[in-house]
């Protein structure tokens, strides 16, 4: 898959040309232009269109800055991907992020529909290969619809490429019907797609039957269909859709030498020098090569990491000391967040101390209004030691990994009232062991926990396991706790005004109105062109 993506620039250009030609009523087909009439003559040409659909699946900016939509991070400079406006609740239907999300995902759906409606015109092609490519396209089309309906609720369901007239008059399909379509598409895709073990090395990164089932589990999770989630995740855990397992090192999962690990189920594909991302230029500590900080972890995220003995920092007997706040904490904290006195390992193996406290005199020093982090925290997870100039990286970004399968299973079993020591030992225990916990109190199932306490334990495990991976915003929305965690101040480290919030930096005042903010507004420009698109409540 990496080799295929090297043609990324040509892929995008060809895709746009194909779309433009497809919108015209052509009587002639010039030999030097790829049109619907003469394009579908080889599998390689169809593969180019499919690669375009892959490239449209997700972008790195949204992958990272979606964290700032939640209580995990703060977009402190600019309004990248609309994160600052959305988190603060100061937006309306004209926000560019909504138009971009809507337009880019429907562009991806269009690519898939063009392929699905034309690929059978290729003569003499291997039927199994064609079926597999259709399965990949159906997965991608389902993925795009899932993202859209998660943000916007009722959306136009586009299962075939519409004419211009149809596109300008289409209406919104109820969310439940969209979900049914997505689930059926994923079933159809899984039936024809290979497992991760069946793909050749050159095809690693392509969508698998395991990816289709894992995404289906996530869709069902967001719908609260717990028994179905438990059934699918159990099959994935039993190896019915491929060979997946936790990668031995938590920090190592996010390093380039471990791409396509046993944990990677679905990733955005990148390759050095051909298709890259560069968000860490504005995320990493300035002393390691960044130019400024615009995406900073919050104190609320840091506080969510438990102690090595398994207790939350505010529990009696936890051993937490506010004067040494990062000592004896969940090892995933160090693998994710950079804090004052952090020991940063450089690519050559040397270790640097990151100094952030006011008065430290370093580029990373917290100074309000400077180019340093507005929360006095930086991000470590996904930093690529093999980066190119300006921290450009070709490292894949994982959208679904095996730890999510385990935690989806744990959550479903809990909501079904079926969570016990056996479920714990198959889900949370191995995740904590991989993270580096050794204390028996942190690794053993506590049968004395109430249902509410156990639910919070499972939810917090999701938060710390997937911090800075873009999933938190979806979790707090489906749990309907966004109004609890996104109203009030988002904080930074204890370098603020001593008399205010016990000295924790007041980084950003958030507002979340449950009457309207659980669904994004349909983009204003879309409704101006198509009056049949109704608006969500409150907008």
Short mmCIF file of C-alpha atoms in Angstrom, two decimals:
data_model
loop_
_atom_site.label_atom_id
_atom_site.label_comp_id
_atom_site.label_asym_id
_atom_site.label_seq_id
_atom_site.Cartn_x
_atom_site.Cartn_y
_atom_site.Cartn_z
CA UNK A 1 0.00 0.00 0.00
CA UNK A 2 2.91 2.36 0.72
CA UNK A 3 4.26 1.71 -2.76
CA UNK A 4 0.87 2.47 -4.32
CA UNK A 5 0.51 5.76 -2.44
CA UNK A 6 3.73 7.04 -4.02
CA UNK A 7 1.53 7.94 -6.96
CA UNK A 8 -0.61 10.13 -4.70
CA UNK A 9 -0.23 13.38 -6.62
CA UNK A 10 -1.10 11.69 -9.90
CA UNK A 11 -3.99 9.92 -8.22
CA UNK A 12 -5.61 13.12 -6.97
CA UNK A 13 -5.15 14.91 -10.30
CA UNK A 14 -6.60 12.00 -12.21
CA UNK A 15 -9.47 11.72 -9.75
CA UNK A 16 -10.44 15.35 -10.17
CA UNK A 17 -10.22 15.08 -13.96
CA UNK A 18 -12.37 11.97 -13.92
CA UNK A 19 -15.00 13.66 -11.75
CA UNK A 20 -15.10 16.69 -14.04
CA UNK A 21 -15.48 14.53 -17.14
CA UNK A 22 -18.17 12.50 -15.44
CA UNK A 23 -20.29 15.62 -14.93
CA UNK A 24 -20.42 16.47 -18.60
CA UNK A 25 -22.61 15.03 -21.34
CA UNK A 26 -19.86 14.09 -23.79
CA UNK A 27 -20.54 12.76 -27.28
CA UNK A 28 -16.89 12.22 -28.08
CA UNK A 29 -14.08 10.69 -26.05
CA UNK A 30 -10.72 12.33 -26.83
CA UNK A 31 -7.92 9.77 -26.58
CA UNK A 32 -5.81 12.08 -24.40
CA UNK A 33 -8.50 12.55 -21.73
CA UNK A 34 -9.76 9.92 -19.29
CA UNK A 35 -13.55 9.96 -19.53
CA UNK A 36 -16.29 7.62 -18.44
CA UNK A 37 -16.42 6.36 -22.01
CA UNK A 38 -12.85 5.15 -22.36
CA UNK A 39 -11.40 5.13 -18.86
CA UNK A 40 -12.51 1.72 -17.57
CA UNK A 41 -10.21 -0.47 -19.64
CA UNK A 42 -7.84 -1.89 -17.03
CA UNK A 43 -7.64 -2.89 -13.39
CA UNK A 44 -4.73 -0.50 -12.86
CA UNK A 45 -6.92 2.45 -13.85
CA UNK A 46 -9.65 1.29 -11.50
CA UNK A 47 -7.02 0.93 -8.79
CA UNK A 48 -6.06 4.58 -9.29
CA UNK A 49 -9.64 5.62 -8.56
CA UNK A 50 -9.74 3.32 -5.51
CA UNK A 51 -6.49 4.83 -4.23
CA UNK A 52 -8.11 8.24 -4.53
CA UNK A 53 -10.93 7.00 -2.29
CA UNK A 54 -8.36 5.80 0.25
CA UNK A 55 -6.68 9.21 0.24
CA UNK A 56 -10.03 10.88 0.99
CA UNK A 57 -10.81 8.71 4.02
CA UNK A 58 -9.45 11.10 6.67
CA UNK A 59 -6.91 13.92 6.92
CA UNK A 60 -4.21 14.38 9.52
CA UNK A 61 -5.40 17.83 10.62
CA UNK A 62 -8.78 16.54 11.73
CA UNK A 63 -7.18 13.41 13.20
CA UNK A 64 -5.15 15.51 15.64
CA UNK A 65 -7.30 18.59 16.16
CA UNK A 66 -10.46 16.59 16.87
CA UNK A 67 -8.88 16.14 20.31
CA UNK A 68 -9.25 19.88 20.87
CA UNK A 69 -13.01 19.54 20.35
CA UNK A 70 -13.00 17.57 23.61
CA UNK A 71 -11.72 18.11 27.15
CA UNK A 72 -8.42 16.42 26.27
CA UNK A 73 -6.76 19.32 24.46
CA UNK A 74 -6.92 23.01 23.60
CA UNK A 75 -6.36 24.64 20.20
CA UNK A 76 -4.72 27.79 21.49
CA UNK A 77 -3.72 29.57 18.29
CA UNK A 78 -5.92 30.19 15.30
CA UNK A 79 -9.00 28.10 14.68
CA UNK A 80 -7.52 25.03 13.07
CA UNK A 81 -10.22 22.66 11.82
CA UNK A 82 -12.69 24.85 13.71
CA UNK A 83 -11.45 23.35 16.97
CA UNK A 84 -11.24 26.60 18.94
CA UNK A 85 -14.71 27.78 17.89
CA UNK A 86 -16.39 24.42 18.44
CA UNK A 87 -14.82 23.84 21.86
CA UNK A 88 -15.77 27.33 23.02
CA UNK A 89 -19.31 26.95 21.60
CA UNK A 90 -18.89 30.18 19.59
CA UNK A 91 -19.88 29.06 16.13
CA UNK A 92 -22.75 28.86 13.69
CA UNK A 93 -23.59 27.06 10.46
CA UNK A 94 -21.12 29.19 8.49
CA UNK A 95 -18.03 27.73 10.22
CA UNK A 96 -15.67 26.48 7.46
CA UNK A 97 -15.02 23.19 9.29
CA UNK A 98 -18.63 22.11 8.70
CA UNK A 99 -18.50 22.89 4.99
CA UNK A 100 -15.12 21.16 4.67
CA UNK A 101 -16.26 18.06 6.56
CA UNK A 102 -19.44 17.83 4.49
CA UNK A 103 -17.77 18.49 1.15
CA UNK A 104 -14.71 16.29 1.59
CA UNK A 105 -16.72 13.30 2.80
CA UNK A 106 -19.24 13.54 0.01
CA UNK A 107 -16.32 13.82 -2.43
CA UNK A 108 -15.06 10.52 -1.01
CA UNK A 109 -18.50 8.98 -1.41
CA UNK A 110 -18.59 10.17 -5.02
CA UNK A 111 -15.25 8.49 -5.74
CA UNK A 112 -16.56 5.19 -4.37
CA UNK A 113 -19.81 5.42 -6.33
CA UNK A 114 -17.96 6.13 -9.57
CA UNK A 115 -15.81 3.05 -9.05
CA UNK A 116 -18.69 0.79 -8.03
CA UNK A 117 -20.79 1.86 -11.01
CA UNK A 118 -18.03 1.38 -13.57
CA UNK A 119 -15.55 -1.28 -12.49
CA UNK A 120 -17.56 -4.15 -14.01
CA UNK A 121 -16.97 -2.59 -17.45
CA UNK A 122 -13.35 -3.76 -17.35
CA UNK A 123 -13.09 -6.77 -19.66
CA UNK A 124 -11.09 -9.86 -18.79
CA UNK A 125 -10.38 -8.82 -15.18
CA UNK A 126 -9.96 -11.36 -12.40
CA UNK A 127 -13.37 -11.66 -10.74
CA UNK A 128 -11.96 -12.20 -7.25
CA UNK A 129 -9.83 -9.07 -7.50
CA UNK A 130 -12.78 -7.02 -8.77
CA UNK A 131 -14.93 -8.26 -5.88
CA UNK A 132 -12.21 -7.33 -3.42
CA UNK A 133 -11.91 -3.83 -4.85
CA UNK A 134 -15.67 -3.43 -4.64
CA UNK A 135 -15.47 -4.50 -1.01
CA UNK A 136 -12.83 -1.87 -0.29
CA UNK A 137 -14.95 0.81 -1.98
CA UNK A 138 -18.08 -0.22 -0.09
CA UNK A 139 -16.18 -0.04 3.19
CA UNK A 140 -14.89 3.43 2.36
CA UNK A 141 -18.35 4.60 1.34
CA UNK A 142 -19.75 3.26 4.62
CA UNK A 143 -16.94 4.94 6.58
CA UNK A 144 -17.72 8.32 5.03
CA UNK A 145 -21.44 8.00 5.72
CA UNK A 146 -20.66 6.99 9.32
CA UNK A 147 -18.53 10.07 9.92
CA UNK A 148 -21.19 12.33 8.42
CA UNK A 149 -24.12 10.90 10.36
CA UNK A 150 -22.12 10.92 13.60
CA UNK A 151 -21.54 14.67 13.26
CA UNK A 152 -24.73 15.82 11.53
CA UNK A 153 -27.42 13.21 12.33
CA UNK A 154 -29.80 12.90 9.38
CA UNK A 155 -27.81 13.27 6.15
CA UNK A 156 -28.37 12.59 2.44
CA UNK A 157 -27.64 8.90 1.85
CA UNK A 158 -25.83 8.68 -1.50
CA UNK A 159 -25.65 5.09 -2.73
CA UNK A 160 -25.25 6.00 -6.40
CA UNK A 161 -23.66 8.91 -8.20
CA UNK A 162 -26.39 11.55 -8.59
CA UNK A 163 -26.89 13.87 -11.53
CA UNK A 164 -26.36 17.57 -10.92
CA UNK A 165 -30.13 18.08 -10.78
CA UNK A 166 -30.53 15.29 -8.22
CA UNK A 167 -27.66 16.63 -6.12
CA UNK A 168 -29.30 20.04 -5.91
CA UNK A 169 -32.63 18.70 -4.68
CA UNK A 170 -31.68 15.75 -2.48
CA UNK A 171 -33.11 15.51 1.04
CA UNK A 172 -31.79 14.20 4.35
CA UNK A 173 -32.20 10.51 5.19
CA UNK A 174 -33.09 9.61 8.79
CA UNK A 175 -30.08 8.62 10.88
CA UNK A 176 -31.47 5.13 11.56
CA UNK A 177 -31.73 4.39 7.83
CA UNK A 178 -28.18 5.63 7.27
CA UNK A 179 -26.93 3.34 10.05
CA UNK A 180 -28.74 0.35 8.51
CA UNK A 181 -27.10 1.13 5.17
CA UNK A 182 -23.66 1.38 6.79
CA UNK A 183 -24.05 -1.94 8.62
CA UNK A 184 -25.22 -3.73 5.47
CA UNK A 185 -22.31 -2.29 3.49
CA UNK A 186 -19.82 -3.46 6.10
CA UNK A 187 -21.29 -6.97 6.10
CA UNK A 188 -21.04 -7.09 2.32
CA UNK A 189 -17.46 -5.81 2.41
CA UNK A 190 -16.38 -8.29 5.10
CA UNK A 191 -17.74 -11.18 3.04
CA UNK A 192 -15.30 -10.53 0.17
CA UNK A 193 -12.30 -8.88 1.82
CA UNK A 194 -9.19 -10.85 2.84
CA UNK A 195 -7.98 -10.97 6.43
CA UNK A 196 -4.80 -9.16 7.42
CA UNK A 197 -2.88 -12.45 7.16
CA UNK A 198 -4.12 -13.11 3.62
CA UNK A 199 -2.86 -9.89 2.04
CA UNK A 200 0.57 -9.87 0.38
CA UNK A 201 3.23 -7.68 1.98
CA UNK A 202 2.91 -5.06 -0.78
CA UNK A 203 -0.80 -4.75 0.02
CA UNK A 204 -0.44 -4.15 3.76
CA UNK A 205 -2.60 -1.22 4.75
CA UNK A 206 -5.50 -2.22 2.55
CA UNK A 207 -8.88 -2.66 4.16
CA UNK A 208 -9.47 -6.12 5.58
CA UNK A 209 -12.46 -8.13 6.72
CA UNK A 210 -11.24 -7.43 10.27
CA UNK A 211 -11.38 -3.70 9.62
CA UNK A 212 -14.93 -4.03 8.31
CA UNK A 213 -16.02 -5.89 11.43
CA UNK A 214 -14.16 -3.56 13.79
CA UNK A 215 -15.81 -0.54 12.18
CA UNK A 216 -19.17 -2.32 12.41
CA UNK A 217 -18.55 -2.81 16.14
CA UNK A 218 -17.78 0.90 16.49
CA UNK A 219 -20.97 1.88 14.65
CA UNK A 220 -23.01 -0.40 16.90
CA UNK A 221 -21.17 0.94 19.96
CA UNK A 222 -22.18 4.48 19.08
CA UNK A 223 -25.77 3.22 18.73
CA UNK A 224 -25.71 1.46 22.09
CA UNK A 225 -26.52 -1.93 20.57
CA UNK A 226 -24.53 -3.73 23.22
CA UNK A 227 -25.23 -7.38 22.47
CA UNK A 228 -24.22 -6.97 18.84
CA UNK A 229 -21.05 -5.15 19.91
CA UNK A 230 -20.19 -7.95 22.31
CA UNK A 231 -20.80 -10.62 19.67
CA UNK A 232 -18.64 -8.96 16.99
CA UNK A 233 -15.79 -8.03 19.31
CA UNK A 234 -15.75 -11.57 20.69
CA UNK A 235 -15.37 -12.91 17.16
CA UNK A 236 -12.52 -10.49 16.53
CA UNK A 237 -10.86 -11.53 19.79
CA UNK A 238 -11.24 -15.20 18.77
CA UNK A 239 -9.48 -14.57 15.44
CA UNK A 240 -12.51 -15.07 13.20
CA UNK A 241 -11.54 -12.08 11.03
CA UNK A 242 -7.75 -12.11 11.18
CA UNK A 243 -4.83 -12.21 13.55
CA UNK A 244 -4.80 -9.25 15.92
CA UNK A 245 -3.20 -8.72 19.31
CA UNK A 246 -1.83 -5.98 21.53
CA UNK A 247 1.62 -4.82 20.45
CA UNK A 248 4.03 -5.46 23.36
CA UNK A 249 5.08 -1.83 23.82
CA UNK A 250 2.55 0.99 24.23
CA UNK A 251 5.03 3.67 23.24
CA UNK A 252 6.27 1.49 20.39
CA UNK A 253 2.89 1.27 18.67
CA UNK A 254 3.31 4.84 17.46
CA UNK A 255 6.84 4.53 16.07
CA UNK A 256 7.55 4.11 12.33
CA UNK A 257 9.49 0.86 12.71
CA UNK A 258 6.34 -0.78 14.08
CA UNK A 259 3.85 0.18 11.38
CA UNK A 260 1.42 -2.58 10.42
CA UNK A 261 1.86 -4.17 13.84
CA UNK A 262 -0.45 -6.84 15.20
CA UNK A 263 -2.53 -4.06 16.75
CA UNK A 264 -3.14 -2.00 13.60
CA UNK A 265 -6.61 -2.71 12.18
CA UNK A 266 -7.21 0.43 10.10
CA UNK A 267 -4.82 3.31 9.36
CA UNK A 268 -4.54 6.44 7.27
CA UNK A 269 -1.70 5.58 4.91
CA UNK A 270 1.34 7.84 4.48
CA UNK A 271 4.76 7.40 2.95
CA UNK A 272 7.86 9.58 3.42
CA UNK A 273 8.45 12.15 0.66
CA UNK A 274 5.28 11.26 -1.24
CA UNK A 275 2.35 11.73 1.12
CA UNK A 276 3.14 13.20 4.51
CA UNK A 277 1.66 15.09 7.43
CA UNK A 278 3.25 17.88 9.48
CA UNK A 279 1.01 18.75 12.42
CA UNK A 280 3.78 18.08 14.95
CA UNK A 281 5.50 21.25 13.77
CA UNK A 282 2.85 22.99 15.91
CA UNK A 283 2.35 20.29 18.55
CA UNK A 284 5.75 19.03 19.75
CA UNK A 285 8.02 20.88 22.21
CA UNK A 286 9.68 23.82 20.51
CA UNK A 287 13.08 22.67 21.73
CA UNK A 288 12.87 19.51 19.60
CA UNK A 289 12.11 21.34 16.36
CA UNK A 290 8.59 22.77 16.51
CA UNK A 291 7.90 26.40 15.64
CA UNK A 292 5.06 27.11 18.10
CA UNK A 293 2.31 25.27 19.93
CA UNK A 294 -1.29 25.32 18.78
CA UNK A 295 -2.57 22.01 20.18
CA UNK A 296 -1.93 21.44 23.88
CA UNK A 297 -3.07 18.65 26.23
CA UNK A 298 -5.16 19.88 29.17
CA UNK A 299 -4.76 19.40 32.89
CA UNK A 300 -8.06 17.53 32.82
CA UNK A 301 -6.47 14.90 30.57
CA UNK A 302 -3.35 14.69 32.74
CA UNK A 303 -5.49 14.25 35.86
CA UNK A 304 -7.31 11.29 34.29
CA UNK A 305 -4.18 9.09 34.40
CA UNK A 306 -4.37 6.85 37.45
CA UNK A 307 -1.57 5.98 39.87
CA UNK A 308 0.52 2.83 39.49
CA UNK A 309 -1.50 1.29 42.34
CA UNK A 310 -4.67 1.60 40.24
CA UNK A 311 -6.23 4.46 42.18
CA UNK A 312 -7.37 7.81 40.80
CA UNK A 313 -5.29 10.77 41.98
CA UNK A 314 -8.14 12.09 44.14
CA UNK A 315 -8.75 8.77 45.94
CA UNK A 316 -7.72 8.45 49.56
CA UNK A 317 -4.50 6.46 49.83
CA UNK A 318 -3.55 6.91 46.17
CA UNK A 319 -0.18 8.41 47.10
CA UNK A 320 -0.62 11.34 44.74
CA UNK A 321 1.48 14.37 45.63
CA UNK A 322 0.62 17.66 43.97
CA UNK A 323 4.25 18.76 44.31
CA UNK A 324 5.47 15.77 42.28
CA UNK A 325 2.41 15.22 40.11
CA UNK A 326 3.95 12.97 37.45
CA UNK A 327 5.53 10.44 39.80
CA UNK A 328 4.12 6.89 40.00
CA UNK A 329 1.51 7.57 37.34
CA UNK A 330 0.11 5.39 34.55
CA UNK A 331 3.08 4.94 32.16
CA UNK A 332 0.85 5.96 29.25
CA UNK A 333 1.04 9.53 30.56
CA UNK A 334 4.76 9.73 29.74
CA UNK A 335 4.15 8.08 26.35
CA UNK A 336 1.51 10.68 25.49
CA UNK A 337 2.09 14.02 27.24
CA UNK A 338 5.25 16.11 27.72
CA UNK A 339 5.39 17.91 31.08
CA UNK A 340 7.93 19.94 33.07
CA UNK A 341 11.19 18.01 33.65
CA UNK A 342 10.17 15.43 31.05
CA UNK A 343 13.05 13.21 29.95
CA UNK A 344 12.93 13.36 26.16
CA UNK A 345 14.78 10.64 24.25
CA UNK A 346 16.34 12.00 21.06
CA UNK A 347 16.75 10.02 17.81
CA UNK A 348 20.48 9.49 18.57
CA UNK A 349 19.65 7.96 21.96
CA UNK A 350 20.66 10.95 24.07
CA UNK A 351 18.21 12.33 26.64
CA UNK A 352 17.19 15.96 27.01
CA UNK A 353 15.25 17.49 29.90
CA UNK A 354 12.24 19.52 28.77
CA UNK A 355 11.90 22.56 31.04
CA UNK A 356 8.50 24.27 30.93
CA UNK A 357 8.08 26.03 34.27
CA UNK A 358 8.06 29.87 34.18
CA UNK A 359 11.58 31.21 34.58
CA UNK A 360 13.28 28.18 33.05
CA UNK A 361 14.52 30.31 30.15
CA UNK A 362 13.94 27.70 27.45
CA UNK A 363 11.86 27.87 24.25
CA UNK A 364 9.33 25.56 25.94
CA UNK A 365 8.87 27.81 28.98
CA UNK A 366 5.27 28.67 29.76
CA UNK A 367 4.76 32.37 29.13
CA UNK A 368 1.20 33.53 28.52
CA UNK A 369 0.78 34.73 24.95
CA UNK A 370 4.11 33.34 23.75
CA UNK A 371 4.66 30.67 21.11
CA UNK A 372 4.99 28.03 23.84
CA UNK A 373 2.19 25.74 24.98
CA UNK A 374 -0.81 27.63 26.45
CA UNK A 375 -1.36 24.78 28.95
CA UNK A 376 2.33 24.09 29.69
CA UNK A 377 1.94 20.62 28.19
CA UNK A 378 3.09 19.25 24.83
CA UNK A 379 2.38 16.00 22.97
CA UNK A 380 4.74 13.04 22.63
CA UNK A 381 2.49 10.36 21.12
CA UNK A 382 3.05 10.01 17.35
CA UNK A 383 6.26 12.08 17.37
CA UNK A 384 8.28 10.58 14.51
CA UNK A 385 12.02 10.28 15.30
CA UNK A 386 12.60 9.74 11.57
CA UNK A 387 10.88 12.99 10.63
CA UNK A 388 12.06 15.18 7.77
CA UNK A 389 12.37 18.98 7.70
CA UNK A 390 9.74 20.86 9.73
CA UNK A 391 8.81 17.59 11.50
CA UNK A 392 7.19 16.24 8.33
CA UNK A 393 6.30 12.57 8.80
CA UNK A 394 5.24 9.64 6.66
CA UNK A 395 4.06 7.64 9.68
CA UNK A 396 0.65 6.00 9.35
CA UNK A 397 -2.07 7.25 11.70
CA UNK A 398 -4.21 4.52 13.21
CA UNK A 399 -7.99 4.92 13.13
CA UNK A 400 -8.82 1.58 14.75
CA UNK A 401 -6.47 -0.58 16.76
CA UNK A 402 -6.96 -3.85 18.63
CA UNK A 403 -7.05 -2.17 22.05
CA UNK A 404 -10.29 -0.53 20.90
CA UNK A 405 -11.79 -3.95 20.19
CA UNK A 406 -10.98 -5.02 23.75
CA UNK A 407 -12.40 -1.87 25.31
CA UNK A 408 -15.52 -1.96 23.15
CA UNK A 409 -16.03 -5.52 24.37
CA UNK A 410 -15.52 -4.46 27.99
CA UNK A 411 -17.99 -1.59 27.69
CA UNK A 412 -20.63 -3.72 25.98
CA UNK A 413 -20.34 -6.47 28.58
CA UNK A 414 -20.70 -3.93 31.36
CA UNK A 415 -23.79 -2.34 29.84
CA UNK A 416 -25.30 -5.82 29.44
CA UNK A 417 -24.66 -6.53 33.12
CA UNK A 418 -22.26 -9.34 32.18
CA UNK A 419 -18.93 -7.86 33.25
CA UNK A 420 -16.97 -10.12 35.58
CA UNK A 421 -13.39 -11.11 36.39
CA UNK A 422 -13.12 -13.15 33.19
CA UNK A 423 -14.08 -10.16 31.03
CA UNK A 424 -11.65 -7.95 32.98
CA UNK A 425 -8.84 -10.47 32.49
CA UNK A 426 -9.46 -10.58 28.74
CA UNK A 427 -9.75 -6.85 28.22
CA UNK A 428 -8.53 -4.26 30.73
CA UNK A 429 -5.91 -6.40 32.48
CA UNK A 430 -3.85 -7.08 29.31
CA UNK A 431 -4.15 -3.43 28.27
CA UNK A 432 -2.80 -2.30 31.64
CA UNK A 433 -0.09 -4.95 31.62
CA UNK A 434 1.05 -3.77 28.20
CA UNK A 435 1.02 -0.19 29.50
CA UNK A 436 3.50 -1.17 32.20
CA UNK A 437 1.41 -1.67 35.34
CA UNK A 438 2.76 -4.32 37.72
CA UNK A 439 0.90 -3.63 40.98
CA UNK A 440 -1.67 -6.34 41.58
CA UNK A 441 -4.21 -3.75 42.76
CA UNK A 442 -4.13 -2.13 39.31
CA UNK A 443 -4.23 -5.42 37.41
CA UNK A 444 -6.86 -7.35 39.35
CA UNK A 445 -10.62 -7.07 39.03
CA UNK A 446 -12.22 -5.24 41.93
CA UNK A 447 -15.55 -6.98 42.52
CA UNK A 448 -16.53 -4.36 45.12
CA UNK A 449 -17.00 -1.65 42.48
CA UNK A 450 -20.55 -0.54 41.91
CA UNK A 451 -21.97 -0.50 38.38
CA UNK A 452 -21.45 3.26 38.24
CA UNK A 453 -17.86 2.99 39.47
CA UNK A 454 -17.07 0.18 37.05
CA UNK A 455 -18.56 2.16 34.17
CA UNK A 456 -16.32 5.10 35.06
CA UNK A 457 -13.28 2.81 35.25
CA UNK A 458 -13.94 1.44 31.76
CA UNK A 459 -14.61 4.89 30.33
CA UNK A 460 -11.48 6.34 31.89
CA UNK A 461 -9.46 3.45 30.50
CA UNK A 462 -10.64 4.45 27.03
CA UNK A 463 -9.66 8.04 27.68
CA UNK A 464 -6.10 7.32 28.75
CA UNK A 465 -5.51 4.53 26.22
CA UNK A 466 -6.60 6.65 23.23
CA UNK A 467 -5.61 10.14 24.39
CA UNK A 468 -4.57 12.43 21.52
CA UNK A 469 -5.91 9.93 18.95
CA UNK A 470 -9.11 11.83 18.18
CA UNK A 471 -11.66 9.51 19.81
CA UNK A 472 -12.55 11.36 23.00
CA UNK A 473 -15.00 13.78 21.33
CA UNK A 474 -17.06 10.89 19.98
CA UNK A 475 -17.10 9.14 23.35
CA UNK A 476 -18.31 12.13 25.37
CA UNK A 477 -21.02 12.77 22.78
CA UNK A 478 -22.36 9.21 22.76
CA UNK A 479 -22.18 9.01 26.55
CA UNK A 480 -24.04 12.35 26.64
CA UNK A 481 -21.64 13.84 29.16
CA UNK A 482 -20.36 16.64 26.90
CA UNK A 483 -22.32 19.26 28.84
CA UNK A 484 -20.58 18.05 32.02
CA UNK A 485 -17.00 18.14 30.72
CA UNK A 486 -17.20 20.94 28.13
CA UNK A 487 -18.71 23.70 30.27
CA UNK A 488 -16.29 25.82 32.26
CA UNK A 489 -12.54 26.27 32.11
CA UNK A 490 -10.10 23.97 30.40
CA UNK A 491 -6.94 24.13 32.50
CA UNK A 492 -3.20 23.79 32.16
CA UNK A 493 -0.41 22.95 34.60
CA UNK A 494 -0.07 24.62 38.01
CA UNK A 495 1.80 27.64 36.66
CA UNK A 496 -1.11 30.07 36.73
CA UNK A 497 -2.38 32.68 39.18
CA UNK A 498 -2.09 31.09 42.67
CA UNK A 499 -5.39 32.54 43.91
CA UNK A 500 -7.32 31.22 40.92
CA UNK A 501 -8.27 27.53 40.56
CA UNK A 502 -5.47 26.56 42.94
CA UNK A 503 -2.92 27.92 40.50
CA UNK A 504 -3.89 25.80 37.50
CA UNK A 505 -3.74 27.78 34.28
CA UNK A 506 -7.11 28.90 32.97
CA UNK A 507 -6.51 28.09 29.32
CA UNK A 508 -9.93 28.32 27.70
CA UNK A 509 -13.55 28.86 28.71
CA UNK A 510 -15.78 26.23 27.11
CA UNK A 511 -19.52 26.23 26.46
CA UNK A 512 -21.63 23.27 25.44
CA UNK A 513 -25.40 23.61 24.99
CA UNK A 514 -26.99 20.13 25.07
CA UNK A 515 -30.03 21.54 23.30
CA UNK A 516 -28.09 22.11 20.08
CA UNK A 517 -24.42 21.11 20.25
CA UNK A 518 -24.80 17.34 20.11
CA UNK A 519 -25.36 17.71 16.36
CA UNK A 520 -23.45 20.03 14.09
CA UNK A 521 -25.52 22.40 11.97
CA UNK A 522 -25.97 21.56 8.30
CA UNK A 523 -23.48 23.90 6.54
CA UNK A 524 -25.03 27.21 5.57
CA UNK A 525 -23.70 27.13 2.00
CA UNK A 526 -25.16 23.67 1.39
CA UNK A 527 -28.62 24.88 2.41
CA UNK A 528 -28.28 27.95 0.23
CA UNK A 529 -27.75 25.74 -2.82
CA UNK A 530 -30.28 23.11 -1.83
CA UNK A 531 -33.35 24.40 -0.01
CA UNK A 532 -34.54 20.82 0.60
CA UNK A 533 -31.87 20.34 3.28
CA UNK A 534 -33.52 20.94 6.64
CA UNK A 535 -31.57 22.26 9.64
CA UNK A 536 -30.81 20.58 12.98
CA UNK A 537 -32.62 21.72 16.16
CA UNK A 538 -31.41 24.97 17.67
CA UNK A 539 -29.70 26.23 14.54
#
